Amino acid sequence: MFIKPIQLPYHIRQYEALTHRLKADSTCDYVLSQYKRLMAGYRGEQSLDFALSYLSDKDFRIFHNLRLYDHVHYFQIDFLVLCDRYALILEVKNILGKLTFDTEMRQLIRELDDDIDVFDDPITQAEYLTGSLHQWLDERGLSLPIINRVVVASAAQIQVTNLKSDRIKKIVRRANLKAELFTIDKQFSKAHLSTDVLNKVSAALLEAHQSLIIKPFRSLIKPEAIIKGVRCPDCGAMPMRKVKQHWHCAGCDHLSKTAHLLALLDYRLIHGPAITNKQCRDFLMMTSETTVKKLLRSVASHFEGEKKARIYYLPADFCANFEKDR
Ligand SMILES: [Zn+2]
């Protein structure tokens, strides 16, 4: 069963919000290319759902996009499949073109059209994650065989520099993943964890997960590059105008009662959860302090301070709730 289901990671949602709201310039192009690259990776991960669905709910605990801390850095696992006998790490690559796994130089070379790109070797990455997870479990008094595979989710042509290298056995095409999961499962018969401990470690892993959160204004983006206003949920045009109880889009004539929530969601993704009445009025392009106060009180998880200095906090699940409606 999925303990941490496949969901669009928070930092990709942040990039998505930025692509909607950045004024067109070179920064916008960079953010858009980052967003596209991250989304391609996510689509690749999503496509593993079919193979993973064959693992029995009773025996397996599956985590998508688990990000844990090793006291120095965070390490991020695309998929962790856990049972009482072993743990399996899946490092997913969804890269188009001709892929060459260079097992000697430990790099991945991609040829697409006339371009050559060199990436970090995903097999080395998966081995590093295995070491980090071993350490994480060891610190909690747990020991379990951990294996890893690199799953190529795209239809890329794959070649390797050394067919005799053992390392290439770690590369699995998505279409072969279901069979590979069964092959791996047959290799482990001894249980290392009781069901009780398995459940406890699953809960501890979920608890320890820390989403990656990007700070867009720390480096390349200036706050004035962000387009303000309520965004049309239908066509994306900004700003929508408030007409009585509705928001109206001049671009496509769409009427919405809740479009301001989409804008607040953008605000949280771009600026973070803290917002004052003035910042909210400014971002939503609303004038009434009373209306905005009512709105913020209805969506905030809590607030601090009094009067004009009051800071409201938009809750984390504010995004999750909205996503269900999307
Ligand atoms: Zn519209």
Coordinates of C-alpha atoms and ligand atoms in Angstrom, one line a residue:
M1 CA 0.0 0.0 0.0
F2 CA 1.1 3.6 -0.6
I3 CA 2.0 5.2 2.7
K4 CA 3.1 8.3 0.8
P5 CA 1.1 8.3 -2.4
I6 CA 2.3 9.7 -5.8
Q7 CA 1.7 13.5 -5.6
L8 CA 3.1 16.5 -7.3
P9 CA 5.9 17.6 -5.0
Y10 CA 5.6 21.0 -3.3
H11 CA 8.6 22.6 -5.1
I12 CA 7.2 21.7 -8.5
R13 CA 4.0 23.3 -7.5
Q14 CA 6.0 26.4 -6.6
Y15 CA 7.6 26.4 -10.0
E16 CA 4.2 26.0 -11.6
A17 CA 2.8 29.0 -9.7
L18 CA 5.8 31.0 -10.8
T19 CA 5.3 30.1 -14.4
H20 CA 1.8 31.5 -14.2
R21 CA 2.9 34.8 -12.6
L22 CA 6.3 35.8 -13.8
K23 CA 6.6 38.7 -16.3
A24 CA 8.1 37.6 -19.5
D25 CA 11.9 37.8 -19.4
S26 CA 15.0 35.6 -19.3
T27 CA 14.2 34.6 -15.7
C28 CA 10.8 33.5 -16.7
D29 CA 12.3 31.4 -19.5
Y30 CA 14.7 29.8 -17.0
V31 CA 11.8 29.0 -14.5
L32 CA 9.7 27.6 -17.3
S33 CA 12.5 25.3 -18.4
Q34 CA 13.1 24.1 -14.8
Y35 CA 9.4 23.5 -14.4
K36 CA 9.3 21.5 -17.7
R37 CA 12.3 19.4 -16.6
L38 CA 10.8 18.7 -13.2
M39 CA 7.4 17.9 -14.6
A40 CA 9.0 15.4 -17.0
G41 CA 10.6 13.7 -14.1
Y42 CA 7.4 13.6 -12.2
R43 CA 5.5 12.2 -15.1
G44 CA 8.1 9.4 -15.3
E45 CA 7.5 8.7 -11.6
Q46 CA 3.8 8.7 -12.1
S47 CA 4.1 6.1 -14.8
L48 CA 5.5 3.5 -12.3
D49 CA 2.2 3.4 -10.6
F50 CA 1.0 0.5 -12.8
A51 CA 3.9 -1.8 -12.0
L52 CA 3.9 -0.9 -8.3
S53 CA 0.2 -1.6 -8.0
Y54 CA 1.0 -5.3 -8.4
L55 CA 2.8 -5.3 -5.0
S56 CA 0.4 -6.7 -2.3
D57 CA -1.0 -4.1 0.0
K58 CA -0.6 -6.5 3.0
D59 CA 3.2 -6.9 2.6
F60 CA 4.5 -3.7 1.1
R61 CA 4.7 -0.1 2.2
I62 CA 5.4 2.3 -0.7
F63 CA 6.7 5.9 -0.4
H64 CA 6.9 8.3 -3.3
N65 CA 9.3 11.2 -3.1
L66 CA 10.7 10.7 0.4
R67 CA 13.2 13.4 1.5
L68 CA 15.1 12.6 4.7
Y69 CA 17.9 14.3 6.6
D70 CA 21.3 12.7 7.3
H71 CA 22.5 15.4 9.8
V72 CA 24.4 17.2 7.0
H73 CA 22.2 17.1 3.9
Y74 CA 18.9 15.9 2.7
F75 CA 18.6 12.9 0.5
Q76 CA 15.6 12.3 -1.7
I77 CA 14.3 8.9 -2.8
D78 CA 12.0 8.7 -5.8
F79 CA 10.4 5.5 -4.5
L80 CA 11.0 3.4 -1.4
V81 CA 9.4 0.0 -1.4
L82 CA 9.6 -1.5 2.1
C83 CA 8.6 -4.9 3.4
D84 CA 9.7 -7.0 6.4
R85 CA 12.4 -8.7 4.4
Y86 CA 14.1 -5.9 2.4
A87 CA 13.9 -2.3 1.2
L88 CA 14.1 -1.3 -2.4
I89 CA 15.1 2.1 -3.7
L90 CA 13.9 3.1 -7.2
E91 CA 15.7 6.0 -8.8
V92 CA 13.6 7.1 -11.8
K93 CA 14.9 8.7 -15.0
N94 CA 12.5 10.1 -17.6
I95 CA 15.0 11.4 -20.2
L96 CA 14.4 11.4 -23.9
G97 CA 17.0 10.6 -26.6
K98 CA 19.9 8.1 -26.7
L99 CA 21.2 7.3 -23.2
T100 CA 24.7 6.0 -22.7
F101 CA 25.5 4.6 -19.2
D102 CA 29.2 5.2 -18.9
T103 CA 30.0 2.7 -16.1
E104 CA 33.7 3.6 -16.0
M105 CA 33.5 7.4 -15.8
R106 CA 30.2 7.1 -13.9
Q107 CA 28.2 9.4 -15.9
L108 CA 25.0 9.4 -18.1
I109 CA 25.3 10.8 -21.5
R110 CA 22.3 11.9 -23.4
E111 CA 22.2 12.5 -27.2
L112 CA 19.1 14.3 -28.5
D113 CA 19.0 15.9 -31.9
D114 CA 22.4 17.5 -32.2
D115 CA 22.9 18.1 -28.5
I116 CA 25.0 16.1 -26.0
D117 CA 24.2 16.5 -22.3
V118 CA 26.1 14.8 -19.4
F119 CA 24.2 13.9 -16.2
D120 CA 25.3 12.4 -12.9
D121 CA 25.3 8.7 -13.0
P122 CA 22.0 7.5 -11.6
I123 CA 23.5 4.2 -10.5
T124 CA 26.0 6.0 -8.3
Q125 CA 23.1 8.2 -7.1
A126 CA 21.0 5.1 -6.2
E127 CA 24.1 3.6 -4.3
Y128 CA 24.5 6.8 -2.4
L129 CA 20.9 6.8 -1.4
T130 CA 21.2 3.1 -0.3
G131 CA 24.1 4.1 2.0
S132 CA 22.2 7.1 3.4
L133 CA 19.1 4.9 4.1
H134 CA 21.2 2.2 5.8
Q135 CA 22.6 4.9 8.1
W136 CA 19.1 6.3 8.8
L137 CA 17.8 2.9 9.8
D138 CA 21.0 2.0 11.7
E139 CA 20.5 5.1 13.9
R140 CA 17.1 3.7 14.8
G141 CA 18.5 0.3 15.6
L142 CA 17.2 -1.3 12.4
S143 CA 19.0 -3.5 9.9
L144 CA 17.6 -4.6 6.6
P145 CA 19.0 -5.5 3.2
I146 CA 18.6 -2.5 0.9
I147 CA 18.8 -2.9 -2.8
N148 CA 18.4 -0.3 -5.6
R149 CA 17.4 0.0 -9.2
V150 CA 17.5 2.7 -11.8
V151 CA 14.2 2.8 -13.7
V152 CA 14.2 4.3 -17.2
A153 CA 10.7 5.5 -17.6
S154 CA 11.1 7.0 -21.1
A155 CA 11.3 5.1 -24.3
A156 CA 15.0 6.2 -24.7
Q157 CA 17.4 4.1 -26.6
I158 CA 19.8 2.7 -23.9
Q159 CA 23.4 1.7 -24.4
V160 CA 26.2 1.0 -22.0
T161 CA 30.0 1.4 -22.3
N162 CA 30.8 -2.0 -20.7
L163 CA 28.4 -4.9 -21.2
K164 CA 30.4 -6.9 -18.6
S165 CA 29.9 -4.4 -15.8
D166 CA 27.7 -5.7 -12.9
R167 CA 26.4 -2.2 -12.5
I168 CA 24.3 -2.3 -15.6
K169 CA 22.1 -5.0 -14.0
K170 CA 20.7 -2.2 -11.9
I171 CA 19.1 -0.6 -15.0
V172 CA 15.5 -1.5 -15.5
R173 CA 13.2 -0.3 -18.2
R174 CA 9.7 0.7 -17.0
A175 CA 8.1 -2.0 -19.1
N176 CA 10.2 -4.7 -17.2
L177 CA 9.7 -3.3 -13.8
K178 CA 6.8 -5.5 -12.8
A179 CA 8.9 -8.6 -13.7
E180 CA 11.9 -7.2 -11.9
L181 CA 9.9 -6.6 -8.7
F182 CA 8.9 -10.3 -8.6
T183 CA 12.5 -11.4 -9.4
I184 CA 13.8 -9.3 -6.5
D185 CA 11.1 -10.5 -4.2
K186 CA 12.0 -14.1 -4.7
Q187 CA 15.6 -13.4 -3.6
F188 CA 14.6 -12.5 0.0
S189 CA 12.9 -15.0 2.2
K190 CA 14.1 -14.1 5.7
A191 CA 12.0 -11.5 7.7
H192 CA 14.1 -8.9 9.5
L193 CA 11.2 -6.9 11.0
S194 CA 8.0 -7.8 12.8
T195 CA 4.8 -6.3 11.4
D196 CA 4.7 -4.0 14.4
V197 CA 8.2 -2.7 13.7
L198 CA 7.5 -2.4 10.0
N199 CA 4.5 -0.2 10.8
K200 CA 6.5 1.8 13.2
V201 CA 9.4 2.4 10.8
S202 CA 6.8 3.3 8.1
A203 CA 5.3 5.9 10.4
A204 CA 8.8 7.2 11.3
L205 CA 9.8 7.6 7.7
L206 CA 6.6 9.5 6.9
E207 CA 7.2 11.7 10.0
A208 CA 10.8 12.4 9.0
H209 CA 9.9 13.5 5.4
Q210 CA 10.7 17.1 4.7
S211 CA 9.3 18.6 1.5
L212 CA 11.8 20.6 -0.6
I213 CA 10.7 24.3 -0.5
I214 CA 12.4 26.7 -2.9
K215 CA 13.0 30.3 -1.8
P216 CA 12.4 32.1 -5.1
F217 CA 13.4 35.6 -3.9
R218 CA 16.7 34.5 -2.4
S219 CA 18.5 34.4 -5.7
L220 CA 17.2 35.0 -9.2
I221 CA 13.7 36.5 -8.9
K222 CA 12.8 40.0 -7.8
P223 CA 9.5 40.5 -6.1
E224 CA 8.4 43.1 -8.7
A225 CA 8.7 40.4 -11.4
I226 CA 5.5 38.7 -10.0
I227 CA 2.2 39.6 -11.7
K228 CA -0.4 40.4 -9.1
G229 CA -4.2 40.0 -9.3
V230 CA -6.7 37.2 -9.2
R231 CA -6.0 34.6 -12.0
C232 CA -8.7 33.2 -14.2
P233 CA -9.0 29.5 -13.4
D234 CA -10.2 28.9 -17.0
C235 CA -7.7 30.8 -19.2
G236 CA -5.1 32.1 -16.8
A237 CA -5.6 35.8 -17.6
M238 CA -5.0 38.4 -14.9
P239 CA -6.4 40.3 -13.2
M240 CA -10.0 39.2 -12.8
R241 CA -12.4 41.9 -11.7
K242 CA -14.8 41.6 -8.7
V243 CA -18.4 42.0 -9.9
K244 CA -20.7 41.6 -6.9
Q245 CA -20.1 38.1 -5.5
H246 CA -18.1 36.9 -8.5
W247 CA -14.8 37.3 -10.1
H248 CA -15.1 38.1 -13.8
C249 CA -12.5 37.4 -16.5
A250 CA -12.4 40.0 -19.3
G251 CA -10.5 37.6 -21.5
C252 CA -12.9 34.6 -21.6
D253 CA -15.9 35.9 -19.7
H254 CA -15.5 33.2 -17.1
L255 CA -17.3 33.9 -13.7
S256 CA -15.9 32.4 -10.5
K257 CA -16.8 32.6 -6.9
T258 CA -13.5 31.1 -5.6
A259 CA -10.8 32.4 -8.0
H260 CA -9.3 34.4 -5.1
L261 CA -8.4 31.1 -3.4
L262 CA -6.4 30.1 -6.4
A263 CA -4.5 33.5 -6.1
L264 CA -3.9 32.9 -2.4
L265 CA -2.6 29.5 -3.2
D266 CA -0.2 31.1 -5.7
Y267 CA 0.8 33.5 -2.9
R268 CA 1.6 30.7 -0.5
L269 CA 3.6 28.8 -3.0
I270 CA 5.6 31.9 -4.1
H271 CA 5.9 34.0 -0.9
G272 CA 5.3 31.4 1.9
P273 CA 2.5 31.0 4.4
A274 CA 2.7 34.4 6.2
I275 CA 0.5 37.2 4.9
T276 CA -0.8 40.5 6.2
N277 CA -4.1 42.2 5.3
K278 CA -2.2 44.8 3.3
Q279 CA -0.1 42.2 1.4
C280 CA -3.3 40.3 0.6
R281 CA -5.1 43.4 -0.6
D282 CA -2.1 44.2 -2.7
F283 CA -1.8 40.8 -4.2
L284 CA -5.5 40.2 -4.9
M285 CA -5.9 43.9 -6.0
M286 CA -8.8 44.3 -3.5
T287 CA -9.5 47.6 -1.7
S288 CA -11.7 46.6 1.2
E289 CA -9.8 45.9 4.4
T290 CA -12.9 44.4 6.0
T291 CA -13.6 42.0 3.2
V292 CA -10.0 40.8 3.1
K293 CA -10.0 40.5 6.9
K294 CA -13.0 38.2 6.6
L295 CA -11.4 36.2 3.9
L296 CA -8.1 35.7 5.7
R297 CA -9.9 34.7 8.9
S298 CA -11.8 32.1 6.9
V299 CA -8.7 30.5 5.4
A300 CA -5.8 31.0 7.9
S301 CA -4.8 28.3 10.3
H302 CA -3.9 30.9 12.9
F303 CA -2.6 34.5 13.2
E304 CA -0.2 36.5 15.3
G305 CA -0.2 40.2 16.3
E306 CA -2.8 42.9 16.4
K307 CA -4.4 45.3 14.0
K308 CA -2.3 46.3 11.0
A309 CA 0.7 44.2 12.2
R310 CA -1.4 41.0 12.3
I311 CA 0.2 38.2 10.3
Y312 CA -2.1 35.4 9.1
Y313 CA -0.8 31.9 8.3
L314 CA -2.1 30.0 5.3
P315 CA -2.1 26.3 6.3
A316 CA -0.1 23.7 4.4
D317 CA -3.3 21.7 3.6
F318 CA -4.8 24.8 2.1
C319 CA -3.0 23.7 -1.1
A320 CA -4.0 20.1 -0.7
N321 CA -7.7 21.0 -0.3
F322 CA -7.6 23.2 -3.3
E323 CA -5.8 20.6 -5.4
K324 CA -8.7 18.2 -5.0
D325 CA -11.0 20.7 -6.7
R326 CA -8.5 21.3 -9.5
Ligands
ZN1 ZN -10.4 33.7 -18.4

